[in-house]
mmCIF file of C-alpha atoms in Angstrom:
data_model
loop_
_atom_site.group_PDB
_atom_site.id
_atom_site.type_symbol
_atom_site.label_atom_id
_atom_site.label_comp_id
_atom_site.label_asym_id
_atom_site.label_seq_id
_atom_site.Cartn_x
_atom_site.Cartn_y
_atom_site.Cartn_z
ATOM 1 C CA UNK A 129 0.000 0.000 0.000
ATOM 2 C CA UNK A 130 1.636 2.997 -0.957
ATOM 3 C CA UNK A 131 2.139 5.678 1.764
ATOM 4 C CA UNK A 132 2.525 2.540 4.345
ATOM 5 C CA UNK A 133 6.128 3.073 4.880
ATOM 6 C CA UNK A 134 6.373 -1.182 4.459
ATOM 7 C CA UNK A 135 8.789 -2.733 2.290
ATOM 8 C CA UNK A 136 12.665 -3.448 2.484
ATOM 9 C CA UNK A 137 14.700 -0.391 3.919
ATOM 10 C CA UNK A 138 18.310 -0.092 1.790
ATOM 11 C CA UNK A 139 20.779 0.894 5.035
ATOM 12 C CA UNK A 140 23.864 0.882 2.457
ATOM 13 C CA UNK A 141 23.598 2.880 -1.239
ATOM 14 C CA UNK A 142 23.747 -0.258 -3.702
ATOM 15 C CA UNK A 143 25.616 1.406 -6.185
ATOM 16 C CA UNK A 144 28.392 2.043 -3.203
ATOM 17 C CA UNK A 145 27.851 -1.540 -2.129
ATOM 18 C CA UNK A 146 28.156 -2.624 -5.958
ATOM 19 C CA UNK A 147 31.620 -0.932 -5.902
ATOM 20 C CA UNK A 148 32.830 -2.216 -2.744
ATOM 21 C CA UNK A 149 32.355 -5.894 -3.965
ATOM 22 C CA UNK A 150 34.449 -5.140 -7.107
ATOM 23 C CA UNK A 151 37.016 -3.950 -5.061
ATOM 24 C CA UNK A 152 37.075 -6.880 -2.641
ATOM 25 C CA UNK A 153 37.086 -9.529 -5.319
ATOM 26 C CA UNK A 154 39.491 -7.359 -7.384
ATOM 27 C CA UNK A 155 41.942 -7.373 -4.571
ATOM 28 C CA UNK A 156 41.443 -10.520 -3.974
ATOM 29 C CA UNK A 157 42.168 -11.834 -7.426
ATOM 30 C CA UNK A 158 45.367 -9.749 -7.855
ATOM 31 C CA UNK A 159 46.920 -11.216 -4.209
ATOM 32 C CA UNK A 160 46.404 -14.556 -5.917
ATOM 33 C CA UNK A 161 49.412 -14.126 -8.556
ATOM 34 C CA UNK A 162 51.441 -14.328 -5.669
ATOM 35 C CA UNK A 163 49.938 -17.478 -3.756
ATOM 36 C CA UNK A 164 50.375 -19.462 -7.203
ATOM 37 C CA UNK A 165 53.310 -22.057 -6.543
ATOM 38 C CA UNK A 166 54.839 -25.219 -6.737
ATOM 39 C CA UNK A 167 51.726 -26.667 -6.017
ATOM 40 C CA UNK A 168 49.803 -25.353 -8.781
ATOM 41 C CA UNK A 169 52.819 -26.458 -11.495
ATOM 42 C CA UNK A 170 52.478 -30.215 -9.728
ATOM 43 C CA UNK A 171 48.978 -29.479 -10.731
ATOM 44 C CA UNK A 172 49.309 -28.862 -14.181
ATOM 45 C CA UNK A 173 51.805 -32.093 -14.616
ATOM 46 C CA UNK A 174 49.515 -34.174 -12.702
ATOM 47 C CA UNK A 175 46.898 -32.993 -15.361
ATOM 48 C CA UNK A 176 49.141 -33.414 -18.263
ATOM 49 C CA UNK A 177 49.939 -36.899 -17.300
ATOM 50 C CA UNK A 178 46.616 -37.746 -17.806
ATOM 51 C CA UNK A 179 45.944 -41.110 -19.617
ATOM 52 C CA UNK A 180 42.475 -40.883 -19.422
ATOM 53 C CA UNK A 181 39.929 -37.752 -18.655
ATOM 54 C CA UNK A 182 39.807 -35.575 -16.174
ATOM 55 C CA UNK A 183 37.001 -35.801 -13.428
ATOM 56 C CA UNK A 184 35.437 -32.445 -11.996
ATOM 57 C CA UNK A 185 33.530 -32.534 -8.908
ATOM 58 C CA UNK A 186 32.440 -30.050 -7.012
ATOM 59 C CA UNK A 187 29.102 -29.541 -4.735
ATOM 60 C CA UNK A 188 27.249 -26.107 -4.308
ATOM 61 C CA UNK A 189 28.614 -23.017 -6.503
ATOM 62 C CA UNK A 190 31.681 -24.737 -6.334
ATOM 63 C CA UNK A 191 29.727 -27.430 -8.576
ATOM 64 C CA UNK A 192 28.649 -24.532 -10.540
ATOM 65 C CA UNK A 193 32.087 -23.488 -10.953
ATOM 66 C CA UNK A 194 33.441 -27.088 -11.769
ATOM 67 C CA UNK A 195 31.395 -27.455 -14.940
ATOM 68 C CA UNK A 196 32.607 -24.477 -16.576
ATOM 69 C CA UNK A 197 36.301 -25.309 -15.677
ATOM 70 C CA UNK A 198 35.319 -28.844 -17.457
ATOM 71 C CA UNK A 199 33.668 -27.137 -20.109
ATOM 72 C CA UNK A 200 36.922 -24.461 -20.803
ATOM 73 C CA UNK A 201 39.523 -28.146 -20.192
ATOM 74 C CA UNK A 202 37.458 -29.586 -22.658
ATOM 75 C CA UNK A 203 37.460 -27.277 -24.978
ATOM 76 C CA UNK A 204 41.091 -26.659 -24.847
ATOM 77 C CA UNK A 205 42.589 -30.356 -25.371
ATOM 78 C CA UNK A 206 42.269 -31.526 -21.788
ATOM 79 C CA UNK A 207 39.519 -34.117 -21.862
ATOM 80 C CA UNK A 208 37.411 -33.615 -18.618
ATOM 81 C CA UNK A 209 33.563 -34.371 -17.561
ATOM 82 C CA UNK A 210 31.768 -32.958 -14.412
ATOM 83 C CA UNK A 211 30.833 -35.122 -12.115
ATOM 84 C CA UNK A 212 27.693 -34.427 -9.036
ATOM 85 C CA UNK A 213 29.483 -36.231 -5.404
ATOM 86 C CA UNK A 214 25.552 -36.739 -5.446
ATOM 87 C CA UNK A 215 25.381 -38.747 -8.673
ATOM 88 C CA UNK A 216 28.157 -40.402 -7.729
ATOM 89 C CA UNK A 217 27.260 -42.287 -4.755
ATOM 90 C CA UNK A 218 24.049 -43.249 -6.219
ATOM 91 C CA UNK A 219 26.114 -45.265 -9.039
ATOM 92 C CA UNK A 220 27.869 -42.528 -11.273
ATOM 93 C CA UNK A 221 30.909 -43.432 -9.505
ATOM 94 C CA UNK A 222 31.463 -45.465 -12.531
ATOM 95 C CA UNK A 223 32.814 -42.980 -14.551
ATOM 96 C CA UNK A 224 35.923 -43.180 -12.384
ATOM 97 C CA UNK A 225 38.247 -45.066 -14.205
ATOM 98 C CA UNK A 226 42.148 -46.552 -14.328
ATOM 99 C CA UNK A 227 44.248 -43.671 -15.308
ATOM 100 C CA UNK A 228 41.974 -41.014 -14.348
ATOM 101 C CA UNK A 229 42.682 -37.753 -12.583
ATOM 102 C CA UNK A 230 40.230 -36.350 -10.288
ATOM 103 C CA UNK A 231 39.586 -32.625 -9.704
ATOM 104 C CA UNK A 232 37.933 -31.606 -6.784
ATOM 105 C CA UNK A 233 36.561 -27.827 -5.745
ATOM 106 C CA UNK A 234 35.298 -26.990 -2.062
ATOM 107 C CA UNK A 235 35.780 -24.162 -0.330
ATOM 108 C CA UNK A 236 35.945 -26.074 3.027
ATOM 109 C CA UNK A 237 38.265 -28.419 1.857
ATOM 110 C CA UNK A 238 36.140 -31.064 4.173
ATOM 111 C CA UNK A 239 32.757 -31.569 2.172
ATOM 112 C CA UNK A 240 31.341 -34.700 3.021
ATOM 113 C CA UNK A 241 30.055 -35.822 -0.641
ATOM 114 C CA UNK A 242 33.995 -35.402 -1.767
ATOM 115 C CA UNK A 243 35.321 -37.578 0.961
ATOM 116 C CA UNK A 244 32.963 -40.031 0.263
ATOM 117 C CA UNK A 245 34.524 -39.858 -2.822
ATOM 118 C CA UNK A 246 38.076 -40.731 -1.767
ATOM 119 C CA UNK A 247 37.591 -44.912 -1.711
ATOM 120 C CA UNK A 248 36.888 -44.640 -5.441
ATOM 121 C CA UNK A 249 39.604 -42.690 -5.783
ATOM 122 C CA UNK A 250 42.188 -44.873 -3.740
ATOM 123 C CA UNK A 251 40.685 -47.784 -5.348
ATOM 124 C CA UNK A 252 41.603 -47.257 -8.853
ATOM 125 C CA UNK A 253 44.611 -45.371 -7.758
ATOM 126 C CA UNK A 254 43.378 -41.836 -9.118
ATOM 127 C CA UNK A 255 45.384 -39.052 -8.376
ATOM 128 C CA UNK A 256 43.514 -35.975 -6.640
ATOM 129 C CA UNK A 257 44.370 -32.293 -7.291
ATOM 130 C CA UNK A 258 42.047 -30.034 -4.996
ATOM 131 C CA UNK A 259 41.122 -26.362 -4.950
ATOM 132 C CA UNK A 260 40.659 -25.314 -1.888
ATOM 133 C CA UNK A 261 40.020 -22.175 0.281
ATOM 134 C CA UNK A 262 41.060 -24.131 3.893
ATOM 135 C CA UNK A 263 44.551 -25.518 4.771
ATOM 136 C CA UNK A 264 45.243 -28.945 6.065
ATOM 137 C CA UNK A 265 41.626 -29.825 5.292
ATOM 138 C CA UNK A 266 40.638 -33.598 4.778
ATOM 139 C CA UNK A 267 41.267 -33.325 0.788
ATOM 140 C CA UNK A 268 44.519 -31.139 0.874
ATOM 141 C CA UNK A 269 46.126 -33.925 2.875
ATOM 142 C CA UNK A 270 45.035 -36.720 0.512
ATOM 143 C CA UNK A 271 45.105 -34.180 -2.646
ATOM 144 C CA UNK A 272 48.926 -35.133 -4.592
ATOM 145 C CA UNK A 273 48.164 -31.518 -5.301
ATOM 146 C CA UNK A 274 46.442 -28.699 -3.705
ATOM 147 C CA UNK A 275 45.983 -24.895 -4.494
ATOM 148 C CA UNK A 276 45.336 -23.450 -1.776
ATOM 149 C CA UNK A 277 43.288 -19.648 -2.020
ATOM 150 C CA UNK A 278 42.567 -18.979 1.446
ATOM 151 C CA UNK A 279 42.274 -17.183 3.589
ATOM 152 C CA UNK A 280 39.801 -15.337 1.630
ATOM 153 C CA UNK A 281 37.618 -12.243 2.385
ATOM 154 C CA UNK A 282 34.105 -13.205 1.026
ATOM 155 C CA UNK A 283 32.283 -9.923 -0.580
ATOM 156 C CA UNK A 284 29.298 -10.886 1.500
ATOM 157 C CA UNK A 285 28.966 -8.636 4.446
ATOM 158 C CA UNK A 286 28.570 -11.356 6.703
ATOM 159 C CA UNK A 287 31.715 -13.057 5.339
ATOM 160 C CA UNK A 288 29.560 -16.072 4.530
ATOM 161 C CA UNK A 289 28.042 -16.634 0.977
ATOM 162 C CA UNK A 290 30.798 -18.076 -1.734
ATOM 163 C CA UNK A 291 31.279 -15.294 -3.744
ATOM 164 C CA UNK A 292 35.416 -13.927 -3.558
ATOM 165 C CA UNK A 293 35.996 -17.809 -3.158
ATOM 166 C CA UNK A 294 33.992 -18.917 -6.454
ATOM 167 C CA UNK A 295 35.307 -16.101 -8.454
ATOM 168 C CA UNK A 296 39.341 -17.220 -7.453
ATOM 169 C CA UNK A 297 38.226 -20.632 -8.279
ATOM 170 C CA UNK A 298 36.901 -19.769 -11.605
ATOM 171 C CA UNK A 299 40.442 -17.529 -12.268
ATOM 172 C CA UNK A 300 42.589 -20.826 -11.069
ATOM 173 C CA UNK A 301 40.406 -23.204 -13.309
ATOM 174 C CA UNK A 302 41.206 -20.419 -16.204
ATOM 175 C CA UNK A 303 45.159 -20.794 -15.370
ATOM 176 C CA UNK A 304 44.955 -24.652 -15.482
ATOM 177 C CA UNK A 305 43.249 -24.574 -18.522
ATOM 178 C CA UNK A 306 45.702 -21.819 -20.257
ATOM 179 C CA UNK A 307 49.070 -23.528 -18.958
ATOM 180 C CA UNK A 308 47.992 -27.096 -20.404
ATOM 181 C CA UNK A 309 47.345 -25.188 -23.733
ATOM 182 C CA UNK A 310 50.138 -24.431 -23.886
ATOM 183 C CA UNK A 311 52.289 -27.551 -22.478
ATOM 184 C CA UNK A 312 50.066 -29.306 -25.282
ATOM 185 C CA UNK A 313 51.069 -27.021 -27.853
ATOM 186 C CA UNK A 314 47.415 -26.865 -28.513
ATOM 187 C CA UNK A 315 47.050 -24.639 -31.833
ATOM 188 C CA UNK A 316 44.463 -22.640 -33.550
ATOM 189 C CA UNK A 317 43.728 -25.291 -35.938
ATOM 190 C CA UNK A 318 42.827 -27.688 -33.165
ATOM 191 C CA UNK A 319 40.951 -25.321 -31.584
ATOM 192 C CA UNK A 320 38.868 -24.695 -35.281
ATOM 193 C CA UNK A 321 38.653 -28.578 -34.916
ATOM 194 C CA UNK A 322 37.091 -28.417 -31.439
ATOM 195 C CA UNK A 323 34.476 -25.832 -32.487
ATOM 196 C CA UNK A 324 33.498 -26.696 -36.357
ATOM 197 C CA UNK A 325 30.076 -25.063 -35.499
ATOM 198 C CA UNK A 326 30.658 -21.782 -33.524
ATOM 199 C CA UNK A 327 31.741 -18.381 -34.608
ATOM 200 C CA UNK A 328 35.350 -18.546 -32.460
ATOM 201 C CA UNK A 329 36.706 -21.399 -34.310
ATOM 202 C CA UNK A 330 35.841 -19.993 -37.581
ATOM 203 C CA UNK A 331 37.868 -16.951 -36.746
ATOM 204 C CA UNK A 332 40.513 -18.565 -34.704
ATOM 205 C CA UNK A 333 42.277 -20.264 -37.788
ATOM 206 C CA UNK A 334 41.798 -18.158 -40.591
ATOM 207 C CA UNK A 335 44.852 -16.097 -41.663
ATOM 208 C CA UNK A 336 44.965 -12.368 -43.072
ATOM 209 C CA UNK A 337 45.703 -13.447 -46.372
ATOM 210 C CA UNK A 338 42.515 -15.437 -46.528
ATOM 211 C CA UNK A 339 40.789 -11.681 -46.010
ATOM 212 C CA UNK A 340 43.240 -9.529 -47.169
ATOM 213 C CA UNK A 341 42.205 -7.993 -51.035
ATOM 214 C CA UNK A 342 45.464 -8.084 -53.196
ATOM 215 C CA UNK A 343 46.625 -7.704 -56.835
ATOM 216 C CA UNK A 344 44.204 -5.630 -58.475
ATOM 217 C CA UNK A 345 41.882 -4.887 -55.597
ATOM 218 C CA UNK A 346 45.118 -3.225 -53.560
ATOM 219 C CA UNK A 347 44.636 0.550 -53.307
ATOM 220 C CA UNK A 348 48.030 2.222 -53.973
ATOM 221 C CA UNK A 349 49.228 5.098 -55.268
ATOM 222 C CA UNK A 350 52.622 6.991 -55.538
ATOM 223 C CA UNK A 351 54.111 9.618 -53.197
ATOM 224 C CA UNK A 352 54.035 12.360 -56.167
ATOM 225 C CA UNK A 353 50.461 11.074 -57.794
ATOM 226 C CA UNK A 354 47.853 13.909 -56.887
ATOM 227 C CA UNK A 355 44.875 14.674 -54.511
ATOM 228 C CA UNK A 356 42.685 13.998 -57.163
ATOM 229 C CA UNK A 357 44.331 10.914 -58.336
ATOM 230 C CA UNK A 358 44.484 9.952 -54.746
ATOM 231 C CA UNK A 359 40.632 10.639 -54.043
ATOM 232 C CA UNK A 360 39.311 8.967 -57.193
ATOM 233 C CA UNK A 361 41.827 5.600 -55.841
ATOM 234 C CA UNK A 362 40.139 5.592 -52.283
ATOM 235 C CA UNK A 363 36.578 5.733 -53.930
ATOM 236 C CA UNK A 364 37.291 3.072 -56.934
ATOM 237 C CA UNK A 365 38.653 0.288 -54.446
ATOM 238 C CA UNK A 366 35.669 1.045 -52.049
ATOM 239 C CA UNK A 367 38.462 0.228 -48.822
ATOM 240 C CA UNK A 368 38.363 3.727 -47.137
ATOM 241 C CA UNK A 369 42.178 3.712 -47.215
ATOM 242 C CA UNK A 370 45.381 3.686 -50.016
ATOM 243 C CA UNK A 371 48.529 2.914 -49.743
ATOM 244 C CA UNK A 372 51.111 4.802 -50.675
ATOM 245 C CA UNK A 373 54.741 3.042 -52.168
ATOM 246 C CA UNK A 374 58.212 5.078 -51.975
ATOM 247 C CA UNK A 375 61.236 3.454 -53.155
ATOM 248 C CA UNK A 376 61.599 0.178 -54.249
ATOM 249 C CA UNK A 377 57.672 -0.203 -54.037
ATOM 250 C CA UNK A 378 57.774 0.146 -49.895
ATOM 251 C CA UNK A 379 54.924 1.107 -48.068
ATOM 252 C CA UNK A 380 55.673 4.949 -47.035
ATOM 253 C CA UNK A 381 52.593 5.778 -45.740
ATOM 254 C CA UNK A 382 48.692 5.902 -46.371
ATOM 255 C CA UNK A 383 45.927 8.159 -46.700
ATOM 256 C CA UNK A 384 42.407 7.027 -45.853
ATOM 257 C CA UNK A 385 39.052 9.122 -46.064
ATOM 258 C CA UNK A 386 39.312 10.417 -43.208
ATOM 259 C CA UNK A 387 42.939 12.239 -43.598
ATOM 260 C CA UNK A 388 41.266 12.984 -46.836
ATOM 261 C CA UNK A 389 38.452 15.228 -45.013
ATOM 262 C CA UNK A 390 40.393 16.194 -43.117
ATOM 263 C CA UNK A 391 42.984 17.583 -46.028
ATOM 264 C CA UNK A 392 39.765 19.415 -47.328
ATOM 265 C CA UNK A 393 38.960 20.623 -44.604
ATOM 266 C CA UNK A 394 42.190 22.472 -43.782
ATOM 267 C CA UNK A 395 43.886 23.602 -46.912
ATOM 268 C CA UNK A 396 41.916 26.262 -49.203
ATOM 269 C CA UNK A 397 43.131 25.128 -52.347
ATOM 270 C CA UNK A 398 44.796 21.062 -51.637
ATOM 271 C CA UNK A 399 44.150 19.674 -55.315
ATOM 272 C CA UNK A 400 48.020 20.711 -56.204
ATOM 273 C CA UNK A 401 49.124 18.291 -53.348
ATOM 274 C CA UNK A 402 50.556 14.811 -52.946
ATOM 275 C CA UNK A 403 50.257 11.792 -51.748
ATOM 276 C CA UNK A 404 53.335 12.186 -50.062
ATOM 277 C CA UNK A 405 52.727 15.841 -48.368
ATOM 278 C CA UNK A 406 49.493 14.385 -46.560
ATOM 279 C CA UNK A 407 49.865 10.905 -45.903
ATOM 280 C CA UNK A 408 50.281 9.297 -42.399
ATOM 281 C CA UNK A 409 53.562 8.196 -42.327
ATOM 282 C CA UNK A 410 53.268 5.025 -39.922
ATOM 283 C CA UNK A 411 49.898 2.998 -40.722
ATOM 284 C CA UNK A 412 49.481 -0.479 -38.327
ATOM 285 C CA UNK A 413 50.624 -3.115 -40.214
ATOM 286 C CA UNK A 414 50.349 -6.879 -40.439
ATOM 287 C CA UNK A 415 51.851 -9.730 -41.563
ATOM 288 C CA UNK A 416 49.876 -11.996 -44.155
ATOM 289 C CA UNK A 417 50.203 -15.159 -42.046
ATOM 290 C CA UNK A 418 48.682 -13.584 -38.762
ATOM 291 C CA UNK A 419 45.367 -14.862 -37.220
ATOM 292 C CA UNK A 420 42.470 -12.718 -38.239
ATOM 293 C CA UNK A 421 41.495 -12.668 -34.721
ATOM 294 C CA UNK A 422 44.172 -10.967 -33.673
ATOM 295 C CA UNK A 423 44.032 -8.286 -36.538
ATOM 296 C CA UNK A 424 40.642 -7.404 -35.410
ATOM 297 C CA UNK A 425 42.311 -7.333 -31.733
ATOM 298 C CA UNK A 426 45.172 -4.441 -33.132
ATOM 299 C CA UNK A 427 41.943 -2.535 -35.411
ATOM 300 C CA UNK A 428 40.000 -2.395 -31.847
ATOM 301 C CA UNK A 429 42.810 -1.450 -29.571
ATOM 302 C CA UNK A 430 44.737 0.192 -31.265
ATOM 303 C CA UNK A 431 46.349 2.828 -28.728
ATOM 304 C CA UNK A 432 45.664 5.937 -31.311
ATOM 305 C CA UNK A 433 42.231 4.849 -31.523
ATOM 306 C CA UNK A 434 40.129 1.856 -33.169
ATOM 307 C CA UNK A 435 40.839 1.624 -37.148
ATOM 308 C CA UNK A 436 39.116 -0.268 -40.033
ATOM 309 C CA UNK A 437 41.782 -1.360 -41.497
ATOM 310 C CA UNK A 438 45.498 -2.831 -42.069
ATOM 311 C CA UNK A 439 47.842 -2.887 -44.400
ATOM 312 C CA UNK A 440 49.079 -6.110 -44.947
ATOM 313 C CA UNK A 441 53.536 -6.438 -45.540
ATOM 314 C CA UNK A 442 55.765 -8.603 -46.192
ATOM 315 C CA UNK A 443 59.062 -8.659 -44.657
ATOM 316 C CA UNK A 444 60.775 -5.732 -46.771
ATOM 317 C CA UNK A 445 58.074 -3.726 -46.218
ATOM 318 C CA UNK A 446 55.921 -3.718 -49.273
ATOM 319 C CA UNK A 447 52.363 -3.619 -49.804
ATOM 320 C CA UNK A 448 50.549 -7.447 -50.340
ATOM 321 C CA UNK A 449 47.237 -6.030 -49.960
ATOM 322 C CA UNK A 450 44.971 -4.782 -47.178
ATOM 323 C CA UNK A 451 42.401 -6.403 -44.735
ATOM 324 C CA UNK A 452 38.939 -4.439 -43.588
ATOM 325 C CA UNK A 453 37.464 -4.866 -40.445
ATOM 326 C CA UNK A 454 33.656 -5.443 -42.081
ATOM 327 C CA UNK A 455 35.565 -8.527 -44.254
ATOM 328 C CA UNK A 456 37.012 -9.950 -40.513
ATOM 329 C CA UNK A 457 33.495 -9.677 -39.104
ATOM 330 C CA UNK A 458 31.603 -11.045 -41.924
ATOM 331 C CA UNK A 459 34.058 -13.919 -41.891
ATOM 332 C CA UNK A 460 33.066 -15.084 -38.154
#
């Protein structure tokens, strides 16, 4: 009823409260370079010495948090498959197999559905890497290896909901997965393999000379060809940019439509000038065999200010053609 003064009273400003659980979690997650060890590199080669697939288990958020970790391992040449403690003991403990690893999350480090886990575990001889927020817990005794976060600062105000906790475990299950990339030399290709369907492994293979356009549909000009000439170039290869060759056929520069504006803009009277007298003198560049994913990476952050396109080198500097950012997208 409105007037009735009943409801929920705010005692803290949520947008203050937002901020203070950025901070928290922020601060925790940058302290956690630092707690990274020998423990989590016995990790990874525990991991890596996988013959078979690695099983996630994890109850609560921490469950939560387990299946994307599997999900990310998976997906990244590390074979791995959630697995409830629940499910288990009512017969899914038959996934564990000879030659397994097992990766359990709690916070407590003592959760009752992991330790029932443990015969399994000891049975087939399984070795256990834990991420944990307690020391000399149950699991970090039997774990061969065990990353310890704690002690952690939950962003709760009572200190008690996971929520610092599941967000380091996330960022460890994100280091796992990037370090065993790379001990597998895990490549772009395989990655392409591992998503045929999606948009990322579309883009994650493709080179820039798949995009780039070249021969004939290469905007380029000379340094002493004029405004005019220059202009008409721009408009006929429809790229918003042309290159511009200096001795020996290097690139020396470019002007796209927008230093072309901006030209007009400026001078009362620019048709007598060159190519050479308004170009930009260092345009990004790229080499043909680069990933397309990380050309649109240097377009969008590039420190100057985003760009829609690149010209594409070789190794003495001249011209092979020039990739758009609309081609990149369009490509996946």
């Amino acid at each position: 009823m409105r007037g009735s003064g009943r409801g929920v009273a705010m005692k803290r400003d949520p947008l203050e409260l937002a901020r203070e659980v950025v901070r928290t979690e922020a601060l925790a997650v940058a302290g956690l370079e630092a707690r990274l060890g020998p423990a989590f590199v016995r990790a990874v080669e525990t991991i890596a010495a996988c013959r078979g697939k690695l099983v996630v288990a994890g109850v609560g958020k921490s469950g939560l948090i387990g299946q994307k970790i599997a999900a990310t391992l998976t997906s990244t040449g590390t074979p791995a498959v959630f697995l409830h403690p629940a499910d288990a003991l009512h017969g899914d403990a038959g996934l564990f197999a000879r030659g397994d690893v097992a990766l359990f999350l709690s916070k407590s480090g003592a959760s009752d559905e992991l330790l029932a886990l443990l015969p399994y575990l000891d049975r087939l001889g399984i070795p256990l890497v834990t991420i944990v927020v307690q020391a000399g817990t149950p699991l970090v005794e039997r774990s061969t290896a065990a990353i310890v976060l704690g002690p952690v600062t939950e962003a709760c105000p009572m200190d008690l909901t996971p929520t610092t906790s599941v967000t380091l475990t996330q960022v460890v299950g994100d280091c796992l997965s990037i370090a065993l990339m790379e001990l597998r030399g895990f490549k772009p290709e395989d990655f392409r393999f591992l998503h045929p369907g999606g948009v990322i492994g579309r883009a994650a293979s493709r080179t820039v000379r798949e995009l780039m356009h070249a021969g004939d549909a290469l905007p380029r000009v000379q340094e002493s060809t004029r405004l005019r000439e220059v202009m008409l170039e721009i408009m006929a290869k429809r790229l918003g940019i042309t290159t511009v060759l200096g001795e020996g056929g290097r690139l020396a520069g470019v002007v796209s439509d927008g230093d072309f504006k901006r030209i007009l803009l400026r001078a009362a009277d620019p048709w007598p000038l060159t190519a050479g007298e308004v170009m930009s003198r260092t345009p990004t560049t790229i080499a043909p065999e680069a990933l397309v994913a990380s050309a649109v990476r240097i377009m969008e952050d590039r420190p100057e200010g985003p760009i829609t396109a690149l010209v594409v080198v070789d190794p003495e500097r001249k011209p092979l053609g020039v990739l758009h950012l609309h081609d990149c997208l369009r490509a996946g």
